[in-house]
Amino acid sequence: MKPSPRHPTAQRIVERRAQKAVGLLKRLHRRLVEQMIDELIEAEEALSAMEEGGWSPYDVQKIEERFLPRLPNLQGMMQQIASVHSEPVYAPAPAYRHKTLKAKEAEFDGVLAEFLKSLGPSEIHGFQVARAGEDVTAVVLYSTAQ
């Protein structure tokens, strides 16, 4: 006996529930990334203080500790749930990183270009620049597939 459209199979019910769960986890993942970006931007003043020796790596470390362990865990949960249905989830869990670039203003474009070339297939999530006289410092927040 063939299942009728009005009476979905048990497998189809599981697949629909899994799709909904993955959708909810995707929304949660996006929200966490948005919160991380907001906190990095709020910490801009602390990051800019690097040149004056008043910057503490704790400012960025507390952001890393708050968000980075959660993001791969969400990816893993989505992969597990997606295994019961055929909807693609995401590419492999991204690894979030930040890089500080320092150079004289005349050399900065070249330093930035070399760094961007070295990233390969990465996604840039944020970019902050601070200038002090001839010196330029930039902090780049990016992600790469693991």
Short mmCIF file of N, CA and C in Angstrom, two decimals:
data_model
loop_
_atom_site.label_atom_id
_atom_site.label_comp_id
_atom_site.label_asym_id
_atom_site.label_seq_id
_atom_site.Cartn_x
_atom_site.Cartn_y
_atom_site.Cartn_z
N MET A 1 0.84 -1.19 0.00
CA MET A 1 0.00 0.00 0.00
C MET A 1 0.88 1.24 0.00
N LYS A 2 0.61 2.13 -0.91
CA LYS A 2 1.38 3.36 -1.07
C LYS A 2 0.83 4.43 -0.11
N PRO A 3 1.73 5.16 0.61
CA PRO A 3 1.23 6.20 1.51
C PRO A 3 0.57 7.33 0.72
N SER A 4 -0.53 7.80 1.23
CA SER A 4 -1.22 8.91 0.56
C SER A 4 -0.60 10.22 0.97
N PRO A 5 -0.79 11.28 0.15
CA PRO A 5 -0.23 12.59 0.51
C PRO A 5 -0.78 13.12 1.82
N ARG A 6 -1.98 12.67 2.18
CA ARG A 6 -2.57 13.15 3.44
C ARG A 6 -1.96 12.48 4.66
N HIS A 7 -1.36 11.34 4.45
CA HIS A 7 -0.78 10.59 5.56
C HIS A 7 0.70 10.35 5.29
N PRO A 8 1.54 11.30 5.70
CA PRO A 8 2.97 11.16 5.42
C PRO A 8 3.55 9.98 6.20
N THR A 9 4.59 9.43 5.66
CA THR A 9 5.25 8.31 6.32
C THR A 9 5.97 8.82 7.56
N ALA A 10 6.31 7.88 8.42
CA ALA A 10 7.04 8.24 9.64
C ALA A 10 8.38 8.88 9.27
N GLN A 11 9.03 8.38 8.22
CA GLN A 11 10.31 8.94 7.78
C GLN A 11 10.14 10.39 7.35
N ARG A 12 9.08 10.68 6.63
CA ARG A 12 8.84 12.05 6.16
C ARG A 12 8.57 12.98 7.33
N ILE A 13 7.89 12.50 8.33
CA ILE A 13 7.63 13.31 9.54
C ILE A 13 8.96 13.64 10.22
N VAL A 14 9.83 12.64 10.35
CA VAL A 14 11.14 12.86 10.96
C VAL A 14 11.95 13.87 10.14
N GLU A 15 11.90 13.73 8.81
CA GLU A 15 12.64 14.65 7.95
C GLU A 15 12.14 16.08 8.10
N ARG A 16 10.83 16.26 8.17
CA ARG A 16 10.28 17.62 8.35
C ARG A 16 10.71 18.22 9.68
N ARG A 17 10.67 17.42 10.72
CA ARG A 17 11.09 17.92 12.04
C ARG A 17 12.58 18.24 12.04
N ALA A 18 13.37 17.41 11.38
CA ALA A 18 14.80 17.66 11.29
C ALA A 18 15.07 18.95 10.52
N GLN A 19 14.35 19.17 9.43
CA GLN A 19 14.51 20.41 8.66
C GLN A 19 14.20 21.62 9.53
N LYS A 20 13.14 21.53 10.29
CA LYS A 20 12.78 22.65 11.17
C LYS A 20 13.86 22.89 12.22
N ALA A 21 14.38 21.81 12.81
CA ALA A 21 15.42 21.94 13.83
C ALA A 21 16.69 22.56 13.23
N VAL A 22 17.07 22.13 12.04
CA VAL A 22 18.26 22.70 11.39
C VAL A 22 18.03 24.18 11.11
N GLY A 23 16.84 24.53 10.66
CA GLY A 23 16.53 25.94 10.41
C GLY A 23 16.65 26.78 11.68
N LEU A 24 16.18 26.25 12.79
CA LEU A 24 16.29 26.97 14.07
C LEU A 24 17.75 27.12 14.48
N LEU A 25 18.53 26.05 14.31
CA LEU A 25 19.96 26.13 14.66
C LEU A 25 20.70 27.11 13.76
N LYS A 26 20.33 27.18 12.49
CA LYS A 26 20.96 28.16 11.58
C LYS A 26 20.68 29.58 12.06
N ARG A 27 19.44 29.82 12.48
CA ARG A 27 19.10 31.16 13.00
C ARG A 27 19.91 31.48 14.25
N LEU A 28 20.04 30.50 15.14
CA LEU A 28 20.83 30.70 16.36
C LEU A 28 22.29 30.96 16.02
N HIS A 29 22.83 30.21 15.08
CA HIS A 29 24.22 30.38 14.65
C HIS A 29 24.44 31.80 14.12
N ARG A 30 23.53 32.24 13.25
CA ARG A 30 23.65 33.59 12.68
C ARG A 30 23.61 34.64 13.78
N ARG A 31 22.72 34.46 14.74
CA ARG A 31 22.60 35.43 15.84
C ARG A 31 23.88 35.49 16.67
N LEU A 32 24.48 34.33 16.96
CA LEU A 32 25.74 34.32 17.72
C LEU A 32 26.85 35.04 16.96
N VAL A 33 26.94 34.83 15.65
CA VAL A 33 27.96 35.51 14.85
C VAL A 33 27.71 37.02 14.88
N GLU A 34 26.45 37.43 14.77
CA GLU A 34 26.13 38.86 14.82
C GLU A 34 26.51 39.46 16.17
N GLN A 35 26.25 38.74 17.26
CA GLN A 35 26.62 39.22 18.59
C GLN A 35 28.14 39.34 18.72
N MET A 36 28.87 38.36 18.17
CA MET A 36 30.32 38.40 18.24
C MET A 36 30.85 39.63 17.49
N ILE A 37 30.30 39.90 16.33
CA ILE A 37 30.73 41.07 15.55
C ILE A 37 30.43 42.35 16.34
N ASP A 38 29.25 42.44 16.93
CA ASP A 38 28.90 43.62 17.73
C ASP A 38 29.88 43.82 18.88
N GLU A 39 30.24 42.75 19.56
CA GLU A 39 31.16 42.88 20.70
C GLU A 39 32.56 43.28 20.24
N LEU A 40 32.99 42.78 19.08
CA LEU A 40 34.29 43.20 18.56
C LEU A 40 34.29 44.68 18.23
N ILE A 41 33.21 45.14 17.64
CA ILE A 41 33.13 46.57 17.31
C ILE A 41 33.08 47.41 18.58
N GLU A 42 32.38 46.92 19.61
CA GLU A 42 32.34 47.64 20.88
C GLU A 42 33.72 47.69 21.53
N ALA A 43 34.56 46.68 21.26
CA ALA A 43 35.90 46.63 21.83
C ALA A 43 36.91 47.39 20.98
N GLU A 44 36.43 48.14 20.01
CA GLU A 44 37.32 48.86 19.09
C GLU A 44 38.28 49.78 19.83
N GLU A 45 37.79 50.46 20.84
CA GLU A 45 38.63 51.40 21.59
C GLU A 45 39.77 50.65 22.28
N ALA A 46 39.46 49.49 22.85
CA ALA A 46 40.50 48.70 23.51
C ALA A 46 41.51 48.18 22.49
N LEU A 47 41.02 47.80 21.33
CA LEU A 47 41.92 47.31 20.28
C LEU A 47 42.79 48.44 19.75
N SER A 48 42.23 49.64 19.66
CA SER A 48 42.98 50.80 19.16
C SER A 48 44.07 51.22 20.14
N ALA A 49 43.91 50.89 21.40
CA ALA A 49 44.88 51.28 22.42
C ALA A 49 46.16 50.45 22.34
N MET A 50 46.24 49.52 21.40
CA MET A 50 47.43 48.67 21.27
C MET A 50 48.70 49.50 21.12
N GLU A 51 48.61 50.54 20.32
CA GLU A 51 49.78 51.35 20.03
C GLU A 51 50.31 52.06 21.27
N GLU A 52 49.45 52.30 22.23
CA GLU A 52 49.85 53.01 23.44
C GLU A 52 50.26 52.06 24.55
N GLY A 53 50.24 50.75 24.28
CA GLY A 53 50.64 49.78 25.29
C GLY A 53 49.57 49.51 26.31
N GLY A 54 48.38 50.09 26.16
CA GLY A 54 47.32 49.88 27.14
C GLY A 54 46.37 48.77 26.78
N TRP A 55 46.59 48.11 25.66
CA TRP A 55 45.68 47.07 25.20
C TRP A 55 45.98 45.75 25.91
N SER A 56 44.95 45.08 26.30
CA SER A 56 45.09 43.78 26.94
C SER A 56 44.52 42.72 26.03
N PRO A 57 45.25 41.62 25.81
CA PRO A 57 44.69 40.56 24.98
C PRO A 57 43.41 39.98 25.59
N TYR A 58 43.16 40.28 26.85
CA TYR A 58 41.95 39.79 27.50
C TYR A 58 40.70 40.29 26.80
N ASP A 59 40.74 41.50 26.25
CA ASP A 59 39.56 42.07 25.58
C ASP A 59 39.09 41.19 24.42
N VAL A 60 40.02 40.69 23.64
CA VAL A 60 39.66 39.82 22.53
C VAL A 60 39.47 38.39 23.04
N GLN A 61 40.28 37.98 24.01
CA GLN A 61 40.20 36.62 24.53
C GLN A 61 38.83 36.33 25.14
N LYS A 62 38.25 37.29 25.85
CA LYS A 62 36.93 37.03 26.44
C LYS A 62 35.87 36.86 25.35
N ILE A 63 36.03 37.55 24.22
CA ILE A 63 35.10 37.38 23.10
C ILE A 63 35.29 35.98 22.50
N GLU A 64 36.56 35.58 22.31
CA GLU A 64 36.84 34.25 21.78
C GLU A 64 36.26 33.17 22.68
N GLU A 65 36.47 33.30 23.99
CA GLU A 65 36.00 32.29 24.93
C GLU A 65 34.47 32.21 24.96
N ARG A 66 33.83 33.33 24.73
CA ARG A 66 32.37 33.34 24.77
C ARG A 66 31.74 32.73 23.53
N PHE A 67 32.31 33.01 22.37
CA PHE A 67 31.65 32.62 21.13
C PHE A 67 32.27 31.44 20.40
N LEU A 68 33.58 31.37 20.34
CA LEU A 68 34.21 30.39 19.46
C LEU A 68 33.91 28.94 19.85
N PRO A 69 33.82 28.55 21.12
CA PRO A 69 33.46 27.16 21.40
C PRO A 69 32.02 26.83 20.98
N ARG A 70 31.15 27.79 21.03
CA ARG A 70 29.73 27.54 20.72
C ARG A 70 29.49 27.33 19.23
N LEU A 71 30.19 28.09 18.40
CA LEU A 71 29.93 28.03 16.96
C LEU A 71 30.20 26.65 16.37
N PRO A 72 31.37 26.02 16.63
CA PRO A 72 31.56 24.66 16.10
C PRO A 72 30.58 23.65 16.69
N ASN A 73 30.19 23.83 17.95
CA ASN A 73 29.21 22.92 18.55
C ASN A 73 27.88 23.00 17.82
N LEU A 74 27.45 24.21 17.47
CA LEU A 74 26.21 24.36 16.70
C LEU A 74 26.34 23.68 15.34
N GLN A 75 27.50 23.84 14.71
CA GLN A 75 27.72 23.20 13.42
C GLN A 75 27.59 21.69 13.55
N GLY A 76 28.18 21.12 14.59
CA GLY A 76 28.11 19.68 14.81
C GLY A 76 26.67 19.21 15.02
N MET A 77 25.91 19.99 15.78
CA MET A 77 24.50 19.63 16.01
C MET A 77 23.73 19.65 14.69
N MET A 78 23.98 20.66 13.86
CA MET A 78 23.28 20.74 12.58
C MET A 78 23.65 19.55 11.69
N GLN A 79 24.92 19.16 11.70
CA GLN A 79 25.34 18.02 10.88
C GLN A 79 24.65 16.74 11.35
N GLN A 80 24.57 16.55 12.67
CA GLN A 80 23.92 15.35 13.20
C GLN A 80 22.44 15.30 12.82
N ILE A 81 21.76 16.41 12.97
CA ILE A 81 20.34 16.44 12.64
C ILE A 81 20.15 16.27 11.14
N ALA A 82 21.01 16.90 10.35
CA ALA A 82 20.89 16.82 8.90
C ALA A 82 21.11 15.40 8.38
N SER A 83 21.76 14.57 9.18
CA SER A 83 22.02 13.21 8.72
C SER A 83 20.74 12.39 8.56
N VAL A 84 19.62 12.86 9.13
CA VAL A 84 18.37 12.11 8.99
C VAL A 84 17.54 12.58 7.80
N HIS A 85 18.01 13.62 7.12
CA HIS A 85 17.32 14.06 5.91
C HIS A 85 18.34 14.57 4.91
N SER A 86 17.91 14.91 3.75
CA SER A 86 18.84 15.21 2.67
C SER A 86 19.16 16.69 2.50
N GLU A 87 18.60 17.56 3.30
CA GLU A 87 18.87 19.00 3.13
C GLU A 87 20.31 19.31 3.48
N PRO A 88 21.02 19.99 2.58
CA PRO A 88 22.39 20.36 2.92
C PRO A 88 22.38 21.39 4.05
N VAL A 89 23.33 21.28 4.93
CA VAL A 89 23.40 22.21 6.06
C VAL A 89 24.33 23.35 5.68
N TYR A 90 25.53 23.29 6.05
CA TYR A 90 26.55 24.28 5.74
C TYR A 90 27.78 23.53 5.28
N ALA A 91 28.69 24.25 4.78
CA ALA A 91 30.01 23.69 4.50
C ALA A 91 30.62 23.32 5.86
N PRO A 92 31.79 22.74 5.89
CA PRO A 92 32.41 22.42 7.18
C PRO A 92 32.43 23.65 8.09
N ALA A 93 32.39 23.38 9.38
CA ALA A 93 32.35 24.46 10.36
C ALA A 93 33.51 25.42 10.14
N PRO A 94 33.22 26.72 10.07
CA PRO A 94 34.31 27.68 9.87
C PRO A 94 35.12 27.85 11.15
N ALA A 95 36.37 28.19 10.97
CA ALA A 95 37.24 28.53 12.08
C ALA A 95 37.38 30.05 12.08
N TYR A 96 36.94 30.68 13.15
CA TYR A 96 37.00 32.15 13.23
C TYR A 96 38.36 32.56 13.76
N ARG A 97 38.93 33.56 13.11
CA ARG A 97 40.26 34.03 13.46
C ARG A 97 40.30 35.56 13.36
N HIS A 98 41.32 36.13 13.97
CA HIS A 98 41.57 37.55 13.77
C HIS A 98 43.07 37.75 13.55
N LYS A 99 43.40 38.76 12.80
CA LYS A 99 44.79 39.06 12.48
C LYS A 99 45.00 40.55 12.63
N THR A 100 46.09 40.93 13.29
CA THR A 100 46.47 42.32 13.43
C THR A 100 47.58 42.62 12.42
N LEU A 101 47.35 43.62 11.61
CA LEU A 101 48.33 44.05 10.61
C LEU A 101 48.85 45.43 11.00
N LYS A 102 50.17 45.59 10.97
CA LYS A 102 50.78 46.89 11.30
C LYS A 102 51.76 47.25 10.20
N ALA A 103 51.73 48.50 9.78
CA ALA A 103 52.67 48.97 8.76
C ALA A 103 52.65 50.49 8.72
N LYS A 104 53.65 51.05 8.07
CA LYS A 104 53.65 52.48 7.80
C LYS A 104 52.57 52.74 6.76
N GLU A 105 52.01 53.94 6.78
CA GLU A 105 50.90 54.25 5.88
C GLU A 105 51.24 53.98 4.42
N ALA A 106 52.43 54.31 3.98
CA ALA A 106 52.83 54.12 2.58
C ALA A 106 52.91 52.64 2.21
N GLU A 107 53.16 51.76 3.19
CA GLU A 107 53.33 50.32 2.92
C GLU A 107 52.08 49.51 3.22
N PHE A 108 51.09 50.14 3.84
CA PHE A 108 49.94 49.39 4.35
C PHE A 108 49.15 48.67 3.26
N ASP A 109 48.92 49.32 2.12
CA ASP A 109 48.16 48.67 1.05
C ASP A 109 48.82 47.37 0.61
N GLY A 110 50.13 47.35 0.50
CA GLY A 110 50.85 46.14 0.11
C GLY A 110 50.75 45.05 1.16
N VAL A 111 50.87 45.43 2.44
CA VAL A 111 50.76 44.47 3.54
C VAL A 111 49.36 43.86 3.55
N LEU A 112 48.35 44.70 3.38
CA LEU A 112 46.97 44.22 3.36
C LEU A 112 46.73 43.31 2.17
N ALA A 113 47.23 43.68 0.99
CA ALA A 113 47.05 42.87 -0.21
C ALA A 113 47.68 41.49 -0.03
N GLU A 114 48.87 41.43 0.54
CA GLU A 114 49.54 40.14 0.76
C GLU A 114 48.74 39.27 1.73
N PHE A 115 48.23 39.89 2.79
CA PHE A 115 47.43 39.13 3.76
C PHE A 115 46.17 38.58 3.10
N LEU A 116 45.48 39.41 2.32
CA LEU A 116 44.25 38.97 1.67
C LEU A 116 44.52 37.83 0.68
N LYS A 117 45.64 37.88 -0.02
CA LYS A 117 46.01 36.80 -0.93
C LYS A 117 46.24 35.51 -0.15
N SER A 118 46.82 35.61 1.03
CA SER A 118 47.14 34.43 1.83
C SER A 118 45.90 33.76 2.43
N LEU A 119 44.79 34.47 2.47
CA LEU A 119 43.58 33.91 3.08
C LEU A 119 42.95 32.79 2.27
N GLY A 120 43.10 32.83 0.97
CA GLY A 120 42.45 31.81 0.14
C GLY A 120 40.94 31.94 0.24
N PRO A 121 40.22 30.79 0.31
CA PRO A 121 38.75 30.85 0.35
C PRO A 121 38.24 31.15 1.76
N SER A 122 38.41 32.35 2.20
CA SER A 122 37.98 32.78 3.53
C SER A 122 36.92 33.87 3.38
N GLU A 123 36.22 34.10 4.48
CA GLU A 123 35.21 35.15 4.50
C GLU A 123 35.59 36.17 5.55
N ILE A 124 35.63 37.44 5.17
CA ILE A 124 35.96 38.51 6.10
C ILE A 124 34.67 38.98 6.76
N HIS A 125 34.68 39.02 8.10
CA HIS A 125 33.49 39.41 8.86
C HIS A 125 33.58 40.81 9.44
N GLY A 126 34.79 41.33 9.56
CA GLY A 126 34.95 42.66 10.12
C GLY A 126 36.36 43.18 9.87
N PHE A 127 36.48 44.50 9.86
CA PHE A 127 37.76 45.12 9.54
C PHE A 127 37.79 46.47 10.25
N GLN A 128 38.75 46.67 11.14
CA GLN A 128 38.88 47.93 11.86
C GLN A 128 40.27 48.49 11.63
N VAL A 129 40.36 49.79 11.38
CA VAL A 129 41.64 50.45 11.11
C VAL A 129 41.85 51.58 12.10
N ALA A 130 43.06 51.68 12.61
CA ALA A 130 43.43 52.79 13.49
C ALA A 130 44.72 53.39 12.95
N ARG A 131 44.80 54.72 12.97
CA ARG A 131 45.99 55.42 12.49
C ARG A 131 46.58 56.24 13.63
N ALA A 132 47.90 56.22 13.66
CA ALA A 132 48.64 57.05 14.63
C ALA A 132 49.84 57.61 13.88
N GLY A 133 49.68 58.82 13.41
CA GLY A 133 50.76 59.43 12.63
C GLY A 133 50.94 58.66 11.32
N GLU A 134 52.15 58.16 11.11
CA GLU A 134 52.47 57.40 9.90
C GLU A 134 52.12 55.91 10.03
N ASP A 135 51.82 55.45 11.25
CA ASP A 135 51.56 54.04 11.49
C ASP A 135 50.07 53.71 11.32
N VAL A 136 49.82 52.58 10.67
CA VAL A 136 48.46 52.10 10.49
C VAL A 136 48.38 50.70 11.08
N THR A 137 47.34 50.47 11.89
CA THR A 137 47.08 49.16 12.47
C THR A 137 45.67 48.75 12.08
N ALA A 138 45.53 47.52 11.61
CA ALA A 138 44.22 47.00 11.24
C ALA A 138 44.01 45.66 11.92
N VAL A 139 42.78 45.42 12.36
CA VAL A 139 42.39 44.12 12.90
C VAL A 139 41.34 43.56 11.95
N VAL A 140 41.61 42.35 11.44
CA VAL A 140 40.71 41.71 10.49
C VAL A 140 40.12 40.48 11.16
N LEU A 141 38.79 40.37 11.18
CA LEU A 141 38.09 39.19 11.69
C LEU A 141 37.63 38.41 10.46
N TYR A 142 38.05 37.13 10.39
CA TYR A 142 37.71 36.33 9.22
C TYR A 142 37.45 34.89 9.64
N SER A 143 36.86 34.12 8.72
CA SER A 143 36.64 32.70 8.98
C SER A 143 37.15 31.89 7.81
N THR A 144 37.59 30.68 8.13
CA THR A 144 38.05 29.74 7.11
C THR A 144 37.39 28.40 7.37
N ALA A 145 37.16 27.63 6.32
CA ALA A 145 36.62 26.28 6.50
C ALA A 145 37.71 25.42 7.11
N GLN A 146 37.32 24.56 8.02
CA GLN A 146 38.32 23.69 8.69
C GLN A 146 38.63 22.49 7.84
#
